C-alpha cells in the first residue's frame, strides 16, 4: 500500500465497535444463562477468533454483520473442544479464555499465530496457579501453546505487578469458578469493561479505587450489549485531523469509558482542538461524538497513571508528537514492548526512517522535533502489527513523498475497512 501526501481531511464517520467490549460480550454471553444480543460487534479477525473458540466449546452463536446472538450455556455448560483452540493474533482471547478454561472439568489446549506464540503468558499462569489451576506452557517457554487441565480453584488476593486488564480479567473469570473471595489490586487503573459487564449480568463483583473484589456463587444472566465505537480506532482519525492542515473530522458514537480516554487528554494537553459532544450512556458505557480540527501541537511528557488508559494509542500518539513543536517524553510504558510487536522498537525505527528525531528508551521514547514539520515518506517496517500499520498510514498523509505500508492486510485484526475510511 503506497500512501502519498494528502490535503485537508474532512470527514464525518462512525468507526467500528470496541474490540475489548466485543470480546467480553461473546465470552461472558457464552457462560451466562439466556440469550445475549450484541449490536455494533467488531467484525474483525481478533473478535472472530473469540467467536470461533466459543463455538468450539459448544456455544451456539449466530453472526450477521455487526449483529451477534450468543445462546449462553451457563457457567458450567461449555463442552470439551475436539481440537486445539486457535486464538489467532488475539492476546485478549488467549488470556481471558484461559481464566474460564481453568475452571472447567475438561482439558484444553490454546494456541495462536507466530506473534501470540511469542507473547508472555507467565503473567496469567502465575496467578492462575496460585488459585490452584493446572496450566502450563507446552514448550516450557512461558508462551502459548497453553495446556489447561481440570483442577479445583480457590480465591486469592493478588497484587498485579503491572496494570493489565487482560490479566485482571483472566483472574476475574477464574474467580467465578473458585471457592472463596478473590481480591485483585492494580498499580494503576486499567480498562474496566469486564467489571462493568459482570455487574450488569448480576455477578457479585465490586470495584473500589484500584481494588476489585469478586465473591463467586452467583449465576450470570444474559444482558443485551450495545458496543460503542472503539476509541482506539477513533484515535487514528483524531490524529489525522490534528496533523493535517485545514482538517476537521467528526467521529460519532465513540466509547469514552474513563479508563480509555487517556489519548483525548494527552492530545488536548498538546494543544489539540478536541470537543466531546452529545455525551450519553448506552448499556453501561459512556459514549459521545468527537469533533477534532487541525491544531498547532506542542510536546508534552506522559508517564504514570495515564499510561494504561492510552496504552494502545501510544503508536498514533507518537505520530502526533512527531508533528508537534518541542520535546515529547513517554515513560513507564515498557508494556509496549510486549504487544503484537515490540512497539517501542517499531515506532522508533519507522519514525527515524521518516526523518524524525526520536530516541528509544527501555520504557518509552523521546521525540525532539523543535518545530520541524518535515517528515518524509519511507518504507514502513510494520511487523504485521495492525496499530503500527495504521499509525504510519496516518503519518504518511502529512509527509513529503510516498510511504509504503508493507503488510496493509494486517489492519483486519481490528479495523478491516481502515484504508477505505482513511483514504476515501
Ligand atoms: C486489552 C487490554 C490491553 C490492550 C489490549 C486489549 C483488553 O492489554 O493492550 O489491546 O481488551 O483487555 P493489557 O491489559 O495486557 O495491557
Short mmCIF file of C-alpha atoms and ligand atoms in Angstrom, two decimals:
data_model
loop_
_atom_site.label_atom_id
_atom_site.label_comp_id
_atom_site.label_asym_id
_atom_site.label_seq_id
_atom_site.Cartn_x
_atom_site.Cartn_y
_atom_site.Cartn_z
CA UNK A 1 0.00 0.00 0.00
CA UNK A 2 1.55 3.28 -1.16
CA UNK A 3 0.24 6.46 0.51
CA UNK A 4 1.14 9.98 -0.57
CA UNK A 5 0.68 13.40 1.00
CA UNK A 6 -2.97 14.40 1.27
CA UNK A 7 -4.52 17.82 1.58
CA UNK A 8 -7.22 18.79 4.04
CA UNK A 9 -9.23 15.92 5.57
CA UNK A 10 -12.95 16.49 6.13
CA UNK A 11 -14.93 13.55 7.42
CA UNK A 12 -17.98 12.62 9.43
CA UNK A 13 -17.70 8.94 10.26
CA UNK A 14 -18.57 6.07 12.58
CA UNK A 15 -15.69 3.79 13.50
CA UNK A 16 -16.23 0.03 14.12
CA UNK A 17 -17.18 -1.38 17.52
CA UNK A 18 -14.93 -1.57 20.53
CA UNK A 19 -12.64 -4.61 20.42
CA UNK A 20 -12.39 -5.15 24.19
CA UNK A 21 -16.15 -4.96 24.71
CA UNK A 22 -16.87 -7.22 21.71
CA UNK A 23 -14.58 -9.98 23.06
CA UNK A 24 -16.09 -9.77 26.53
CA UNK A 25 -19.69 -9.76 25.28
CA UNK A 26 -19.11 -13.04 23.40
CA UNK A 27 -17.20 -14.77 26.21
CA UNK A 28 -19.47 -13.66 29.05
CA UNK A 29 -22.61 -14.15 26.93
CA UNK A 30 -21.44 -17.75 26.40
CA UNK A 31 -21.25 -18.53 30.12
CA UNK A 32 -24.41 -16.59 31.05
CA UNK A 33 -27.90 -18.05 31.31
CA UNK A 34 -30.10 -16.90 28.41
CA UNK A 35 -29.55 -15.19 25.09
CA UNK A 36 -27.22 -12.21 24.61
CA UNK A 37 -27.87 -9.91 21.64
CA UNK A 38 -24.81 -7.90 20.70
CA UNK A 39 -25.15 -4.95 18.33
CA UNK A 40 -22.24 -2.96 16.96
CA UNK A 41 -19.98 -6.03 17.32
CA UNK A 42 -16.46 -5.54 15.92
CA UNK A 43 -16.35 -7.68 12.82
CA UNK A 44 -12.58 -8.08 12.73
CA UNK A 45 -10.18 -11.02 12.92
CA UNK A 46 -9.45 -10.81 16.67
CA UNK A 47 -13.10 -10.93 17.70
CA UNK A 48 -13.84 -13.60 15.10
CA UNK A 49 -11.18 -15.73 16.86
CA UNK A 50 -13.19 -15.38 20.07
CA UNK A 51 -16.43 -16.42 18.32
CA UNK A 52 -14.72 -19.42 16.77
CA UNK A 53 -13.21 -20.55 20.11
CA UNK A 54 -16.57 -20.26 21.90
CA UNK A 55 -18.26 -22.23 19.10
CA UNK A 56 -15.57 -24.94 19.52
CA UNK A 57 -16.57 -25.03 23.20
CA UNK A 58 -20.13 -25.90 22.18
CA UNK A 59 -21.80 -22.47 22.24
CA UNK A 60 -24.34 -21.66 19.52
CA UNK A 61 -23.51 -18.21 18.12
CA UNK A 62 -25.33 -16.54 15.22
CA UNK A 63 -23.45 -13.78 13.48
CA UNK A 64 -24.51 -11.46 10.70
CA UNK A 65 -22.65 -8.22 10.06
CA UNK A 66 -22.27 -6.42 13.35
CA UNK A 67 -25.16 -8.29 14.99
CA UNK A 68 -24.29 -11.33 17.10
CA UNK A 69 -26.59 -13.59 19.11
CA UNK A 70 -24.99 -15.79 21.75
CA UNK A 71 -27.01 -18.67 23.21
CA UNK A 72 -25.50 -18.84 26.69
CA UNK A 73 -24.89 -22.25 28.24
CA UNK A 74 -24.39 -21.09 31.84
CA UNK A 75 -21.19 -21.13 33.90
CA UNK A 76 -20.72 -24.92 33.63
CA UNK A 77 -22.26 -25.66 30.22
CA UNK A 78 -19.16 -25.43 27.98
CA UNK A 79 -18.18 -28.69 26.22
CA UNK A 80 -14.72 -30.17 25.75
CA UNK A 81 -13.38 -28.94 22.39
CA UNK A 82 -12.49 -31.61 19.83
CA UNK A 83 -9.23 -29.88 18.89
CA UNK A 84 -6.89 -27.04 19.72
CA UNK A 85 -8.45 -23.60 20.37
CA UNK A 86 -6.95 -21.18 17.86
CA UNK A 87 -6.79 -17.64 19.29
CA UNK A 88 -5.19 -16.23 16.11
CA UNK A 89 -3.40 -12.94 16.86
CA UNK A 90 -5.55 -12.15 19.88
CA UNK A 91 -3.92 -11.74 23.29
CA UNK A 92 -7.33 -10.89 24.77
CA UNK A 93 -8.83 -14.19 23.56
CA UNK A 94 -5.85 -16.21 24.84
CA UNK A 95 -5.60 -14.61 28.26
CA UNK A 96 -9.29 -14.14 29.10
CA UNK A 97 -10.33 -17.57 27.84
CA UNK A 98 -7.56 -19.21 29.93
CA UNK A 99 -9.31 -17.84 33.03
CA UNK A 100 -12.60 -19.53 32.07
CA UNK A 101 -10.97 -22.79 30.95
CA UNK A 102 -9.07 -23.11 34.24
CA UNK A 103 -12.44 -23.64 35.93
CA UNK A 104 -13.64 -26.38 33.57
CA UNK A 105 -13.74 -30.13 34.26
CA UNK A 106 -12.12 -30.90 30.86
CA UNK A 107 -8.69 -30.29 29.37
CA UNK A 108 -7.98 -27.77 26.64
CA UNK A 109 -5.09 -26.54 24.54
CA UNK A 110 -4.86 -22.93 23.30
CA UNK A 111 -2.56 -21.53 20.68
CA UNK A 112 -2.37 -18.79 18.07
CA UNK A 113 -0.26 -17.23 15.32
CA UNK A 114 3.51 -16.67 15.47
CA UNK A 115 3.06 -13.35 17.34
CA UNK A 116 0.81 -14.92 20.01
CA UNK A 117 3.28 -17.78 20.47
CA UNK A 118 5.93 -15.22 21.47
CA UNK A 119 3.85 -13.12 23.88
CA UNK A 120 4.30 -13.52 27.65
CA UNK A 121 1.76 -15.82 29.31
CA UNK A 122 3.57 -16.23 32.67
CA UNK A 123 1.65 -13.12 33.73
CA UNK A 124 -1.57 -15.19 33.70
CA UNK A 125 -0.08 -18.57 34.59
CA UNK A 126 1.39 -17.24 37.87
CA UNK A 127 -1.90 -16.01 39.41
CA UNK A 128 -3.91 -18.90 37.92
CA UNK A 129 -1.51 -21.41 39.54
CA UNK A 130 -1.84 -19.54 42.86
CA UNK A 131 -5.58 -20.17 42.51
CA UNK A 132 -4.85 -23.89 42.08
CA UNK A 133 -5.07 -24.05 38.27
CA UNK A 134 -3.20 -26.69 36.30
CA UNK A 135 -1.90 -24.59 33.40
CA UNK A 136 1.41 -24.96 31.59
CA UNK A 137 3.29 -23.76 28.55
CA UNK A 138 3.72 -26.68 26.15
CA UNK A 139 7.25 -25.64 25.17
CA UNK A 140 8.16 -24.50 28.69
CA UNK A 141 8.94 -21.01 27.40
CA UNK A 142 6.18 -19.08 29.17
CA UNK A 143 4.25 -18.72 25.89
CA UNK A 144 1.41 -20.47 24.03
CA UNK A 145 0.57 -23.22 23.26
CA UNK A 146 -1.00 -23.45 26.70
CA UNK A 147 -2.33 -26.68 28.21
CA UNK A 148 -5.05 -26.42 30.84
CA UNK A 149 -6.19 -29.47 32.83
CA UNK A 150 -9.06 -29.72 35.32
CA UNK A 151 -8.39 -28.63 38.90
CA UNK A 152 -10.22 -27.10 41.80
CA UNK A 153 -9.78 -23.34 42.16
CA UNK A 154 -9.76 -21.18 45.27
CA UNK A 155 -9.88 -17.41 45.71
CA UNK A 156 -6.67 -15.38 46.16
CA UNK A 157 -5.55 -11.87 46.98
CA UNK A 158 -3.26 -10.79 44.16
CA UNK A 159 -1.28 -7.61 43.57
CA UNK A 160 -0.77 -7.19 39.83
CA UNK A 161 2.90 -6.34 39.18
CA UNK A 162 1.87 -4.31 36.09
CA UNK A 163 -1.54 -2.81 35.24
CA UNK A 164 -3.18 -5.09 32.72
CA UNK A 165 -6.84 -5.51 32.00
CA UNK A 166 -6.16 -8.82 30.29
CA UNK A 167 -4.51 -10.27 33.40
CA UNK A 168 -7.09 -8.69 35.72
CA UNK A 169 -9.94 -10.08 33.60
CA UNK A 170 -8.35 -13.55 33.41
CA UNK A 171 -8.22 -13.71 37.22
CA UNK A 172 -11.78 -12.36 37.50
CA UNK A 173 -13.02 -15.04 35.07
CA UNK A 174 -11.26 -17.78 37.05
CA UNK A 175 -12.64 -16.35 40.30
CA UNK A 176 -16.19 -17.09 39.07
CA UNK A 177 -15.23 -20.79 39.36
CA UNK A 178 -13.34 -20.57 42.67
CA UNK A 179 -14.14 -21.33 46.27
CA UNK A 180 -13.97 -18.15 48.31
CA UNK A 181 -13.34 -14.48 47.65
CA UNK A 182 -10.77 -13.10 45.19
CA UNK A 183 -9.26 -9.64 45.64
CA UNK A 184 -7.17 -8.04 42.89
CA UNK A 185 -5.11 -4.87 43.41
CA UNK A 186 -3.73 -2.93 40.42
CA UNK A 187 -0.89 -0.37 40.47
CA UNK A 188 -2.94 1.95 38.17
CA UNK A 189 -6.43 1.51 36.80
CA UNK A 190 -6.66 -0.46 33.53
CA UNK A 191 -9.80 -0.74 31.40
CA UNK A 192 -12.78 -1.97 33.44
CA UNK A 193 -15.17 -3.36 30.80
CA UNK A 194 -15.11 -6.82 32.41
CA UNK A 195 -16.17 -5.46 35.79
CA UNK A 196 -18.97 -3.37 34.26
CA UNK A 197 -20.37 -6.21 32.16
CA UNK A 198 -20.23 -8.73 35.01
CA UNK A 199 -22.02 -6.30 37.34
CA UNK A 200 -24.76 -5.86 34.74
CA UNK A 201 -25.07 -9.68 34.50
CA UNK A 202 -25.60 -9.99 38.25
CA UNK A 203 -22.17 -11.19 39.40
CA UNK A 204 -21.06 -10.30 42.93
CA UNK A 205 -18.20 -8.00 41.92
CA UNK A 206 -17.18 -4.65 43.44
CA UNK A 207 -14.61 -2.08 42.36
CA UNK A 208 -13.21 0.42 44.84
CA UNK A 209 -10.30 2.51 43.63
CA UNK A 210 -7.61 0.11 42.46
CA UNK A 211 -9.19 -2.96 44.07
CA UNK A 212 -11.65 -5.43 42.56
CA UNK A 213 -13.39 -7.97 44.82
CA UNK A 214 -15.28 -10.99 43.48
CA UNK A 215 -17.41 -13.38 45.51
CA UNK A 216 -18.30 -16.46 43.43
CA UNK A 217 -21.53 -18.38 43.51
CA UNK A 218 -23.86 -16.15 41.51
CA UNK A 219 -25.14 -17.31 38.12
CA UNK A 220 -24.73 -14.81 35.26
CA UNK A 221 -27.86 -13.53 33.50
CA UNK A 222 -27.65 -12.55 29.83
CA UNK A 223 -27.91 -8.82 29.08
CA UNK A 224 -28.00 -7.19 25.66
CA UNK A 225 -24.82 -5.33 24.74
CA UNK A 226 -24.65 -2.22 22.54
CA UNK A 227 -20.99 -1.93 21.60
CA UNK A 228 -19.78 1.68 21.24
CA UNK A 229 -17.26 2.76 18.59
CA UNK A 230 -13.68 1.92 19.55
CA UNK A 231 -11.75 4.93 20.83
CA UNK A 232 -8.57 3.11 19.77
CA UNK A 233 -9.82 3.22 16.15
CA UNK A 234 -11.18 6.77 16.50
CA UNK A 235 -7.71 7.88 17.62
CA UNK A 236 -6.32 7.44 14.08
CA UNK A 237 -8.84 9.93 12.70
CA UNK A 238 -8.35 12.33 15.61
CA UNK A 239 -4.64 12.32 14.80
CA UNK A 240 -5.20 12.67 11.04
CA UNK A 241 -7.29 15.81 11.64
CA UNK A 242 -4.84 17.28 14.17
CA UNK A 243 -1.73 16.98 11.98
CA UNK A 244 -3.14 17.71 8.51
CA UNK A 245 -3.57 21.44 7.85
CA UNK A 246 -7.13 22.74 7.48
CA UNK A 247 -8.74 19.44 8.53
CA UNK A 248 -11.88 18.77 10.53
CA UNK A 249 -13.23 15.34 11.48
CA UNK A 250 -16.32 14.28 13.44
CA UNK A 251 -16.38 10.72 14.81
CA UNK A 252 -19.77 9.50 16.07
CA UNK A 253 -20.75 7.09 18.89
CA UNK A 254 -17.30 6.66 20.39
CA UNK A 255 -16.90 4.93 23.76
CA UNK A 256 -15.40 7.26 26.36
CA UNK A 257 -15.17 4.98 29.37
CA UNK A 258 -12.77 6.96 31.63
CA UNK A 259 -10.31 4.03 31.70
CA UNK A 260 -9.85 4.50 27.93
CA UNK A 261 -9.71 8.26 27.37
CA UNK A 262 -6.05 8.98 28.08
CA UNK A 263 -5.48 9.73 24.40
CA UNK A 264 -8.07 12.54 24.42
CA UNK A 265 -6.47 14.15 27.48
CA UNK A 266 -2.94 13.76 26.10
CA UNK A 267 -3.82 15.29 22.71
CA UNK A 268 -5.73 18.15 24.39
CA UNK A 269 -2.71 18.78 26.63
CA UNK A 270 -0.63 19.06 23.43
CA UNK A 271 -2.94 21.86 22.29
CA UNK A 272 -5.32 19.74 20.20
CA UNK A 273 -8.78 21.16 19.42
CA UNK A 274 -10.95 18.24 20.50
CA UNK A 275 -14.57 18.62 21.63
CA UNK A 276 -16.72 15.88 23.11
CA UNK A 277 -20.37 16.47 22.25
CA UNK A 278 -23.72 14.64 22.69
CA UNK A 279 -22.46 12.75 25.74
CA UNK A 280 -24.76 9.87 26.68
CA UNK A 281 -24.73 6.37 28.22
CA UNK A 282 -25.55 3.13 26.35
CA UNK A 283 -25.50 -0.32 28.01
CA UNK A 284 -23.45 0.91 30.96
CA UNK A 285 -20.73 2.62 28.88
CA UNK A 286 -20.36 6.38 28.25
CA UNK A 287 -20.35 7.43 24.59
CA UNK A 288 -20.17 10.71 22.67
CA UNK A 289 -19.33 12.30 19.31
CA UNK A 290 -15.81 13.69 18.97
CA UNK A 291 -15.05 16.82 16.90
CA UNK A 292 -11.41 17.42 16.05
CA UNK A 293 -9.75 20.12 13.96
CA UNK A 294 -6.21 20.85 12.81
CA UNK A 295 -4.11 22.27 15.66
CA UNK A 296 -0.62 23.55 16.38
CA UNK A 297 0.56 20.80 18.69
CA UNK A 298 3.37 21.09 21.21
CA UNK A 299 5.36 18.40 23.03
CA UNK A 300 4.37 17.03 26.47
CA UNK A 301 5.58 14.47 28.97
CA UNK A 302 3.49 11.33 29.53
CA UNK A 303 4.09 8.95 32.43
CA UNK A 304 2.43 7.24 35.40
CA UNK A 305 -1.28 6.53 35.79
CA UNK A 306 -2.32 7.83 32.35
CA UNK A 307 -0.26 5.17 30.54
CA UNK A 308 -2.70 2.20 30.92
CA UNK A 309 -5.54 4.46 29.72
CA UNK A 310 -3.85 5.04 26.33
CA UNK A 311 -1.55 2.04 26.02
CA UNK A 312 -2.88 1.01 22.58
CA UNK A 313 -2.87 4.62 21.34
CA UNK A 314 0.83 5.29 22.02
CA UNK A 315 1.87 4.50 18.41
CA UNK A 316 -0.53 7.11 16.99
CA UNK A 317 0.33 9.47 19.85
CA UNK A 318 4.00 9.20 18.75
CA UNK A 319 2.99 10.27 15.23
CA UNK A 320 1.26 13.36 16.65
CA UNK A 321 4.37 14.10 18.73
CA UNK A 322 6.50 13.89 15.58
CA UNK A 323 4.36 16.69 14.08
CA UNK A 324 4.40 18.76 17.32
CA UNK A 325 6.78 21.55 18.31
CA UNK A 326 9.32 20.78 21.02
CA UNK A 327 10.04 17.68 23.02
CA UNK A 328 7.74 14.80 23.91
CA UNK A 329 8.77 12.25 26.51
CA UNK A 330 6.94 8.94 27.11
CA UNK A 331 7.94 6.92 30.21
CA UNK A 332 6.52 3.98 32.20
CA UNK A 333 5.35 2.29 29.00
CA UNK A 334 7.57 -0.80 28.91
CA UNK A 335 4.41 -2.85 28.27
CA UNK A 336 4.57 -1.56 24.68
CA UNK A 337 7.43 -3.97 24.10
CA UNK A 338 5.09 -6.95 24.71
CA UNK A 339 2.19 -6.09 22.41
CA UNK A 340 1.51 -7.55 18.94
CA UNK A 341 5.10 -6.39 18.21
CA UNK A 342 7.81 -4.55 20.15
CA UNK A 343 6.05 -1.25 19.57
CA UNK A 344 8.82 0.91 21.10
CA UNK A 345 11.26 -0.60 18.60
CA UNK A 346 8.97 -0.18 15.59
CA UNK A 347 7.78 3.35 16.47
CA UNK A 348 11.39 4.46 16.83
CA UNK A 349 12.82 2.79 13.73
CA UNK A 350 9.97 3.90 11.46
CA UNK A 351 9.82 7.50 12.70
CA UNK A 352 13.61 7.71 12.21
CA UNK A 353 13.16 6.39 8.67
CA UNK A 354 10.68 9.25 8.08
CA UNK A 355 13.25 11.79 9.30
CA UNK A 356 12.10 12.38 12.90
CA UNK A 357 14.47 12.93 15.80
CA UNK A 358 13.45 10.08 18.14
CA UNK A 359 15.34 8.02 20.65
CA UNK A 360 14.09 4.78 22.21
CA UNK A 361 14.22 4.22 25.96
CA UNK A 362 13.65 0.90 27.70
CA UNK A 363 10.20 2.10 28.87
CA UNK A 364 9.28 4.65 26.20
CA UNK A 365 10.81 7.19 23.83
CA UNK A 366 11.84 10.84 23.43
CA UNK A 367 10.88 12.82 20.34
CA UNK A 368 12.50 16.19 19.72
CA UNK A 369 11.09 17.98 16.72
CA UNK A 370 11.95 21.61 17.55
CA UNK A 371 9.14 22.85 15.34
CA UNK A 372 10.06 20.86 12.25
CA UNK A 373 7.05 19.56 10.30
CA UNK A 374 9.03 17.96 7.56
CA UNK A 375 8.73 14.20 7.80
CA UNK A 376 9.25 12.38 4.52
CA UNK A 377 7.86 9.12 3.18
CA UNK A 378 9.61 5.80 3.88
CA UNK A 379 9.13 2.07 3.62
CA UNK A 380 7.47 1.13 6.91
CA UNK A 381 8.52 -1.97 8.78
CA UNK A 382 5.08 -2.67 10.25
CA UNK A 383 5.91 -6.04 11.87
CA UNK A 384 2.45 -7.23 10.77
CA UNK A 385 1.13 -5.16 13.68
CA UNK A 386 -2.24 -3.54 12.88
CA UNK A 387 -1.73 -0.47 15.08
CA UNK A 388 1.75 0.23 13.68
CA UNK A 389 0.46 -0.06 10.09
CA UNK A 390 -2.50 2.29 10.77
CA UNK A 391 -0.38 4.83 12.69
CA UNK A 392 2.16 5.16 9.88
CA UNK A 393 -0.58 5.34 7.25
CA UNK A 394 -1.79 8.46 9.11
CA UNK A 395 1.77 9.82 9.36
CA UNK A 396 2.07 9.42 5.57
CA UNK A 397 -0.79 11.86 4.94
CA UNK A 398 1.33 14.82 6.05
CA UNK A 399 4.76 13.55 4.95
CA UNK A 400 6.53 14.62 1.74
CA UNK A 401 6.75 11.93 -0.92
CA UNK A 402 5.40 8.40 -0.68
CA UNK A 403 5.17 5.95 2.21
CA UNK A 404 4.85 2.20 1.76
CA UNK A 405 2.96 0.08 4.30
CA UNK A 406 4.34 -3.40 3.67
CA UNK A 407 1.57 -5.53 5.23
CA UNK A 408 -1.61 -3.44 4.86
CA UNK A 409 -3.77 -6.55 5.23
CA UNK A 410 -2.86 -6.76 8.95
CA UNK A 411 -5.36 -3.97 9.73
CA UNK A 412 -8.06 -6.68 9.52
CA UNK A 413 -7.12 -7.60 13.11
CA UNK A 414 -9.06 -4.61 14.45
CA UNK A 415 -10.31 -2.43 11.56
CA UNK A 416 -10.81 -4.17 8.19
CA UNK A 417 -12.23 -1.03 6.49
CA UNK A 418 -9.48 1.29 7.74
CA UNK A 419 -7.85 2.25 4.43
CA UNK A 420 -11.21 2.82 2.76
CA UNK A 421 -12.30 5.10 5.63
CA UNK A 422 -8.96 6.95 5.71
CA UNK A 423 -8.29 7.39 2.02
CA UNK A 424 -11.77 7.87 0.52
C1 LIG B 1 -6.97 -5.25 26.30
C2 LIG B 1 -6.08 -4.82 27.24
C3 LIG B 1 -4.76 -4.24 26.91
C4 LIG B 1 -4.69 -3.81 25.46
C5 LIG B 1 -5.27 -4.84 24.53
C6 LIG B 1 -6.72 -5.12 24.86
C7 LIG B 1 -8.23 -5.86 26.76
O1 LIG B 1 -3.77 -5.21 27.15
O2 LIG B 1 -3.37 -3.52 25.10
O3 LIG B 1 -5.18 -4.38 23.19
O4 LIG B 1 -9.18 -5.98 25.97
O5 LIG B 1 -8.29 -6.22 27.95
P1 LIG B 1 -3.14 -5.40 28.62
O6 LIG B 1 -4.26 -5.47 29.56
O7 LIG B 1 -2.40 -6.69 28.60
O8 LIG B 1 -2.26 -4.19 28.82
#
